Short mmCIF file of C-alpha atoms in Angstrom, two decimals:
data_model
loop_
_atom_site.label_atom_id
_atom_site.label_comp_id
_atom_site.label_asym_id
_atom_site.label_seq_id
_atom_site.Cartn_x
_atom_site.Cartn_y
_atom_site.Cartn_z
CA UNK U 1 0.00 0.00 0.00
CA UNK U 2 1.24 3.26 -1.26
CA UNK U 3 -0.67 6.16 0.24
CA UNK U 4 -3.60 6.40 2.76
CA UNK U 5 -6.04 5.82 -0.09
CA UNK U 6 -4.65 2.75 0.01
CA UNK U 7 -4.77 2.11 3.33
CA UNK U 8 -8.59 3.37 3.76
CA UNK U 9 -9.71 1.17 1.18
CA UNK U 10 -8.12 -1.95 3.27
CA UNK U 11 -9.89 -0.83 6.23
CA UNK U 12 -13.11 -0.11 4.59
CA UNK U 13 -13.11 -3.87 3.39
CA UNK U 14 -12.35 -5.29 6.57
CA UNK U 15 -15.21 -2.91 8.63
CA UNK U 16 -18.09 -4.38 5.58
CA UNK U 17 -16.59 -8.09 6.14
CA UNK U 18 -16.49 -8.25 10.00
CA UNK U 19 -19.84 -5.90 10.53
CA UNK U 20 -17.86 -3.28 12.18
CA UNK U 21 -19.66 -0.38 13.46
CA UNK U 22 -17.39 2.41 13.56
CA UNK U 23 -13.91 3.89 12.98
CA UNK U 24 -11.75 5.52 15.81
CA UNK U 25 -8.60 6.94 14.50
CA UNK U 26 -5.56 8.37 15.98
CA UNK U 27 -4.86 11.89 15.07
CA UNK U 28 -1.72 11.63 14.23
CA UNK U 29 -1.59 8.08 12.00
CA UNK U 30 -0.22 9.24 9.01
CA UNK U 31 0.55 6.42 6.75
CA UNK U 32 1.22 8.93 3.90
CA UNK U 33 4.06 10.64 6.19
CA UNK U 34 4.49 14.23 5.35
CA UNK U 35 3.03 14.43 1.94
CA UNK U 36 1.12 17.64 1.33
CA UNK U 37 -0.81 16.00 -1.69
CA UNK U 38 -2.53 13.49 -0.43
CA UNK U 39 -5.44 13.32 1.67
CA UNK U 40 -5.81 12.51 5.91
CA UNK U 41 -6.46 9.20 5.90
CA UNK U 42 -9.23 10.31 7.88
CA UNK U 43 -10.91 12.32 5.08
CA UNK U 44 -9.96 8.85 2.88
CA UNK U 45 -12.24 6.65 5.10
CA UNK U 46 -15.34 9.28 5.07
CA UNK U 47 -15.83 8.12 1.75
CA UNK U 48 -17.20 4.74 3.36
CA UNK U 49 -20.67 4.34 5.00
CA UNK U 50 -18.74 3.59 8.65
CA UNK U 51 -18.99 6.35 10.99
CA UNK U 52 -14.98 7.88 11.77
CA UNK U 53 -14.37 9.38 14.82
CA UNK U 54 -10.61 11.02 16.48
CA UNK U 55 -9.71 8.94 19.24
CA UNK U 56 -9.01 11.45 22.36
CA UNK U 57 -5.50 11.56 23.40
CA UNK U 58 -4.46 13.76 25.88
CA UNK U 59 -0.90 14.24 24.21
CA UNK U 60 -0.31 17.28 21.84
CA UNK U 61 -1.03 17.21 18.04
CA UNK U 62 -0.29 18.56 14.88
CA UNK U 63 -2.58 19.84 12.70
CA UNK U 64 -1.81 19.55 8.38
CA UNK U 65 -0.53 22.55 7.26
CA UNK U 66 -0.58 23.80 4.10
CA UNK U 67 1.92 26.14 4.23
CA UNK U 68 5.54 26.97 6.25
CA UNK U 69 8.78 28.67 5.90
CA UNK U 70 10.83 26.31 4.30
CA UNK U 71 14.50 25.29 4.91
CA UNK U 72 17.60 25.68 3.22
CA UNK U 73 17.59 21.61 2.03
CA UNK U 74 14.22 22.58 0.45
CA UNK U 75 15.26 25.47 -1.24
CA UNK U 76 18.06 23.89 -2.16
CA UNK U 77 16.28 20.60 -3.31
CA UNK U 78 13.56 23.10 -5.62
CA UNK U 79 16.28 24.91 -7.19
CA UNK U 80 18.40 21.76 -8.02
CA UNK U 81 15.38 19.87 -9.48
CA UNK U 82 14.19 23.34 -11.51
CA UNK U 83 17.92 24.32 -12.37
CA UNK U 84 18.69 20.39 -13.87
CA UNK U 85 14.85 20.71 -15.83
CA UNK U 86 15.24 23.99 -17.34
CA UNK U 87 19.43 22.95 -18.74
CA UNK U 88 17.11 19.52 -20.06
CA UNK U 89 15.44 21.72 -22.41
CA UNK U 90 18.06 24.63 -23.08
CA UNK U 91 20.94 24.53 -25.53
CA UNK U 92 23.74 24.57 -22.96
CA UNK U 93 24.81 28.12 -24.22
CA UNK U 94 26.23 30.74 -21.95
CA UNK U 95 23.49 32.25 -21.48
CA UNK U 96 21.33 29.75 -20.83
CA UNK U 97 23.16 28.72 -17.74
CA UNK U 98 22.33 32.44 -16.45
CA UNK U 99 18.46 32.27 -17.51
CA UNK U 100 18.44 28.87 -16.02
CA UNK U 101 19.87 29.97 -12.46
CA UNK U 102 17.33 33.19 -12.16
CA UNK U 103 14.93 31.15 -13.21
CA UNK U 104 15.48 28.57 -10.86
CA UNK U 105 16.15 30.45 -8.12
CA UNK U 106 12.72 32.20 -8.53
CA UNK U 107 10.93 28.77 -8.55
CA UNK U 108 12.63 28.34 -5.40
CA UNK U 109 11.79 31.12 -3.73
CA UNK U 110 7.92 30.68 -5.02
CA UNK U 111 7.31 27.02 -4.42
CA UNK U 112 9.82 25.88 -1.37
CA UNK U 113 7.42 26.86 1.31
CA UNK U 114 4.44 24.97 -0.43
CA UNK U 115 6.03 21.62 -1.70
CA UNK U 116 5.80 19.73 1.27
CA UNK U 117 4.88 20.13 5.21
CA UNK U 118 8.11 19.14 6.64
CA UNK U 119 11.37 18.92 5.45
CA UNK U 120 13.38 15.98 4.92
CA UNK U 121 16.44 15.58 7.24
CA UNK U 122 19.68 17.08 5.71
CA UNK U 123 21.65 14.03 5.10
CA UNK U 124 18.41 12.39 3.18
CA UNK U 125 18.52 16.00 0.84
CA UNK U 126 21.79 15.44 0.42
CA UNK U 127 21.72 11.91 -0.64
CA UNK U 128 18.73 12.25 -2.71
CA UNK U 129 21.06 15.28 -4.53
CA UNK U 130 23.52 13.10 -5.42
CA UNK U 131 21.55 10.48 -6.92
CA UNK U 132 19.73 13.00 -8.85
CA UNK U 133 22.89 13.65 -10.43
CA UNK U 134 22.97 10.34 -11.36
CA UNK U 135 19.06 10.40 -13.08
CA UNK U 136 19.84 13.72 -14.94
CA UNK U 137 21.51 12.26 -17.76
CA UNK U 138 19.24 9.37 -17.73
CA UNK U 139 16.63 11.18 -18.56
CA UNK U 140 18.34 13.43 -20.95
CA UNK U 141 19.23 9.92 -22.81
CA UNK U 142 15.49 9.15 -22.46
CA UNK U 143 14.48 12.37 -23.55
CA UNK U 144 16.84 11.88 -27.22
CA UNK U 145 15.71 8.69 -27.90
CA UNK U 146 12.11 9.17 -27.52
CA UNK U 147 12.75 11.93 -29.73
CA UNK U 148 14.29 9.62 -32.18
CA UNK U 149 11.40 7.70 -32.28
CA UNK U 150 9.24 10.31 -32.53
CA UNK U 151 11.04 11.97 -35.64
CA UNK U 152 10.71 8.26 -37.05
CA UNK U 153 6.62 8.36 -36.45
CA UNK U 154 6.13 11.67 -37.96
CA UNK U 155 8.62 11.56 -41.09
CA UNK U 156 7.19 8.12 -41.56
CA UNK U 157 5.19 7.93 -44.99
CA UNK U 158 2.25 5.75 -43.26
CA UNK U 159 2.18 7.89 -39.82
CA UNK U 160 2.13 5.03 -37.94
CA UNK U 161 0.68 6.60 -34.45
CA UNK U 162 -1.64 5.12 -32.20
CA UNK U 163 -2.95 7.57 -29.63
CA UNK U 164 -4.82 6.23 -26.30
CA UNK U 165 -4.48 7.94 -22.88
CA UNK U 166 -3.58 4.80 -20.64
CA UNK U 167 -3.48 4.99 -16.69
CA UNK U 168 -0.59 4.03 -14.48
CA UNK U 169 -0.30 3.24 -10.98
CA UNK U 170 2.87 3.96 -9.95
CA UNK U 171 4.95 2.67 -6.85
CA UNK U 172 5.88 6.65 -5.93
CA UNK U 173 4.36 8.82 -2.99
CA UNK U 174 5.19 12.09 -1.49
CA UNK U 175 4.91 15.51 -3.64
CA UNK U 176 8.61 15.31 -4.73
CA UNK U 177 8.37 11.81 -6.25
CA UNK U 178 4.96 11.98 -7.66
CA UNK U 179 5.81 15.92 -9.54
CA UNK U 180 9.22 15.10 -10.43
CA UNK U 181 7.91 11.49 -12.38
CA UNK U 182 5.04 13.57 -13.49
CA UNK U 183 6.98 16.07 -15.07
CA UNK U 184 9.37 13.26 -16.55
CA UNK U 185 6.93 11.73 -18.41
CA UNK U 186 5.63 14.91 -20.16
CA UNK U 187 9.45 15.84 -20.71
CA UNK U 188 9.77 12.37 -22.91
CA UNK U 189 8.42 13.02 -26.14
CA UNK U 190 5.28 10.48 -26.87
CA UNK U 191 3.89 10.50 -23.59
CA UNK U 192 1.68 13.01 -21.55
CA UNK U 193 0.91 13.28 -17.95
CA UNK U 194 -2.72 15.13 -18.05
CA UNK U 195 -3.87 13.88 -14.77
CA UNK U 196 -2.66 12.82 -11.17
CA UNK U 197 -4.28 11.30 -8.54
CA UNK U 198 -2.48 10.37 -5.28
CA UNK U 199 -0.79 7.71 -7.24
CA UNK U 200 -2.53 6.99 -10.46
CA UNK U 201 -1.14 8.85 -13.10
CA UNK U 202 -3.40 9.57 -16.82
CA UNK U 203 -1.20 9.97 -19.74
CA UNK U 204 -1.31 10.09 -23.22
CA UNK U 205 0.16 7.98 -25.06
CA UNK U 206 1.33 8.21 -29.01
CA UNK U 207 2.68 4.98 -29.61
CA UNK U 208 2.41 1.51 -28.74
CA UNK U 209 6.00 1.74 -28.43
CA UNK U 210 5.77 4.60 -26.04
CA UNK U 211 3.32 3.04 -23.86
CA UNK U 212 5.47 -0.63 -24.11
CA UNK U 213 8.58 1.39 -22.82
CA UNK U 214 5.95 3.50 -19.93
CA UNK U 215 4.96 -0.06 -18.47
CA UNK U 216 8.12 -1.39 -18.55
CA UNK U 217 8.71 1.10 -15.86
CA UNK U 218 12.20 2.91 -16.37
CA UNK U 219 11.72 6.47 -15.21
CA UNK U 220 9.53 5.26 -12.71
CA UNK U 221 12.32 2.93 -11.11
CA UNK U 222 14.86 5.67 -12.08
CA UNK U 223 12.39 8.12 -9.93
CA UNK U 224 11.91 5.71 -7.01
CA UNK U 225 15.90 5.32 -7.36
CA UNK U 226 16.71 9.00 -6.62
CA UNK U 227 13.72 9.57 -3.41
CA UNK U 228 13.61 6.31 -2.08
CA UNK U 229 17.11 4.46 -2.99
CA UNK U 230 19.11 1.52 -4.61
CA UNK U 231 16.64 -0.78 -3.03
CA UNK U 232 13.28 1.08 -4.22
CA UNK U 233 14.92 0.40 -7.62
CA UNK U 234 14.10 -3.25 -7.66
CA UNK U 235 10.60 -3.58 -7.07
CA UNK U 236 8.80 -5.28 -10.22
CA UNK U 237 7.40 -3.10 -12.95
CA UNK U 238 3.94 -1.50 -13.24
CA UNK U 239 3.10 -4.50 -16.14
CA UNK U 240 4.54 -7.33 -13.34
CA UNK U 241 2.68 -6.16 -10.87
CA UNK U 242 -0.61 -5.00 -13.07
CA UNK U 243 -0.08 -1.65 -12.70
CA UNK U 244 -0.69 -0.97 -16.53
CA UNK U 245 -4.39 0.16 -17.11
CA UNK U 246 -6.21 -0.25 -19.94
CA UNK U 247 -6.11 2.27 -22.34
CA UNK U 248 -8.96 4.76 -24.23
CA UNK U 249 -8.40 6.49 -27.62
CA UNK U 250 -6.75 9.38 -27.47
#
């Protein structure tokens, strides 16, 4: 289970199957941890017919907030993530390594205090720098080929497209995972993210080719590589573990 959708669903089933009459939760059971996007699990399990109460507890408790200063690892992390996006798509001129630092720095300074509600320690910032290092040319090599194949579709005298808007449910959580594999998608020419839901993602697709290489689940292991670790990066892929929804013309 990968967010506390996830989790109120389970609960849900089990309160039908064993007649259970109500829901107490504890205030502060978080089982999506400090990710601004997705919903209390509390406001998960209204969508149930069992009544949800707050247990009482007599020791303090935090409420969600939407909004806080933010930290230097979270400025830090935005204007990384921004900085490596915008070079993605420049030339690599002069200039654009200027443009590219004011505009990253003003992403920063816009959108630090509002992607998440706490920060993540320094040495997991760090770490998750580093690897993103590592996924920056990755993509870029992503990024080329699908371009490649792209060219291929268009120039080709039959257009051979096929366009359906196929949903994925993908093994990421937390605002930083879920944007930055959002965002990677759309970056890959062929593919589309138009909508995201906790962790079902809506994408268009051009290709059967593009959508054979989306459920095969690079970027997304790449992603759950730089937040999560070496470890994360082993988990089977979205068609293993029937993650790949059925797709809809496009």
């Amino acid at each position: 289970m990968f967010s506390p959708g996830d989790y109120a669903d389970a609960l849900l089933e089990y309160a039908a199957a064993a007649g259970i009459d109500r829901i107490v939760v504890d205030p502060e059971y978080k089982p999506g941890g400090t990710a601004s996007m997705l919903q209390p699990m509390s406001v998960e399990l209204a969508r149930g017919d069992v009544p949800v109460e707050t247990a009482p507890v007599d020791r303090p408790t935090e409420g969600a907030v939407l909004a806080r200063a933010a930290s230097l690892s979270k400025y830090l992390s935005v204007f990384v993530v921004s900085y490596l996006f915008y070079m993605s798509l420049s030339a690599w001129k002069p200039l654009d390594f200027f443009t590219g630092f004011v505009t990253a720095s003003i992403v920063s300074l816009v959108l630090a205090p509002v992607v998440a509600n706490r920060s993540a320690p320094l040495g997991v910032t760090l770490r998750r720098l580093a690897r993103l290092l590592v996924y920056a040319p990755y993509l870029v090599k992503e990024i080329a080929v699908a371009n490649l194949q792209v060219a291929y579709v268009v120039l080709h005298p039959d257009m051979p497209i096929d366009p359906e808007v196929v949903q994925l449910r993908a093994a990421v959580w937390g605002d930083g995972a879920v944007t930055t594999l959002a965002n990677s998608i759309t970056l890959t020419p062929g593919t589309l993210t138009v909508n995201v839901s906790e962790r079902s993602f809506d994408i268009h697709s051009l290709t059967a080719d593009s959508r054979a290489d989306l459920f095969d689940g690079g970027l997304e292991r790449a992603v759950r590589f730089v937040f999560y670790g070496r470890a994360a990066a082993r988990i089977p892929t979205p068609r293993e573990r029937g993650d790949a929804g059925e797709g809809r013309d496009g």
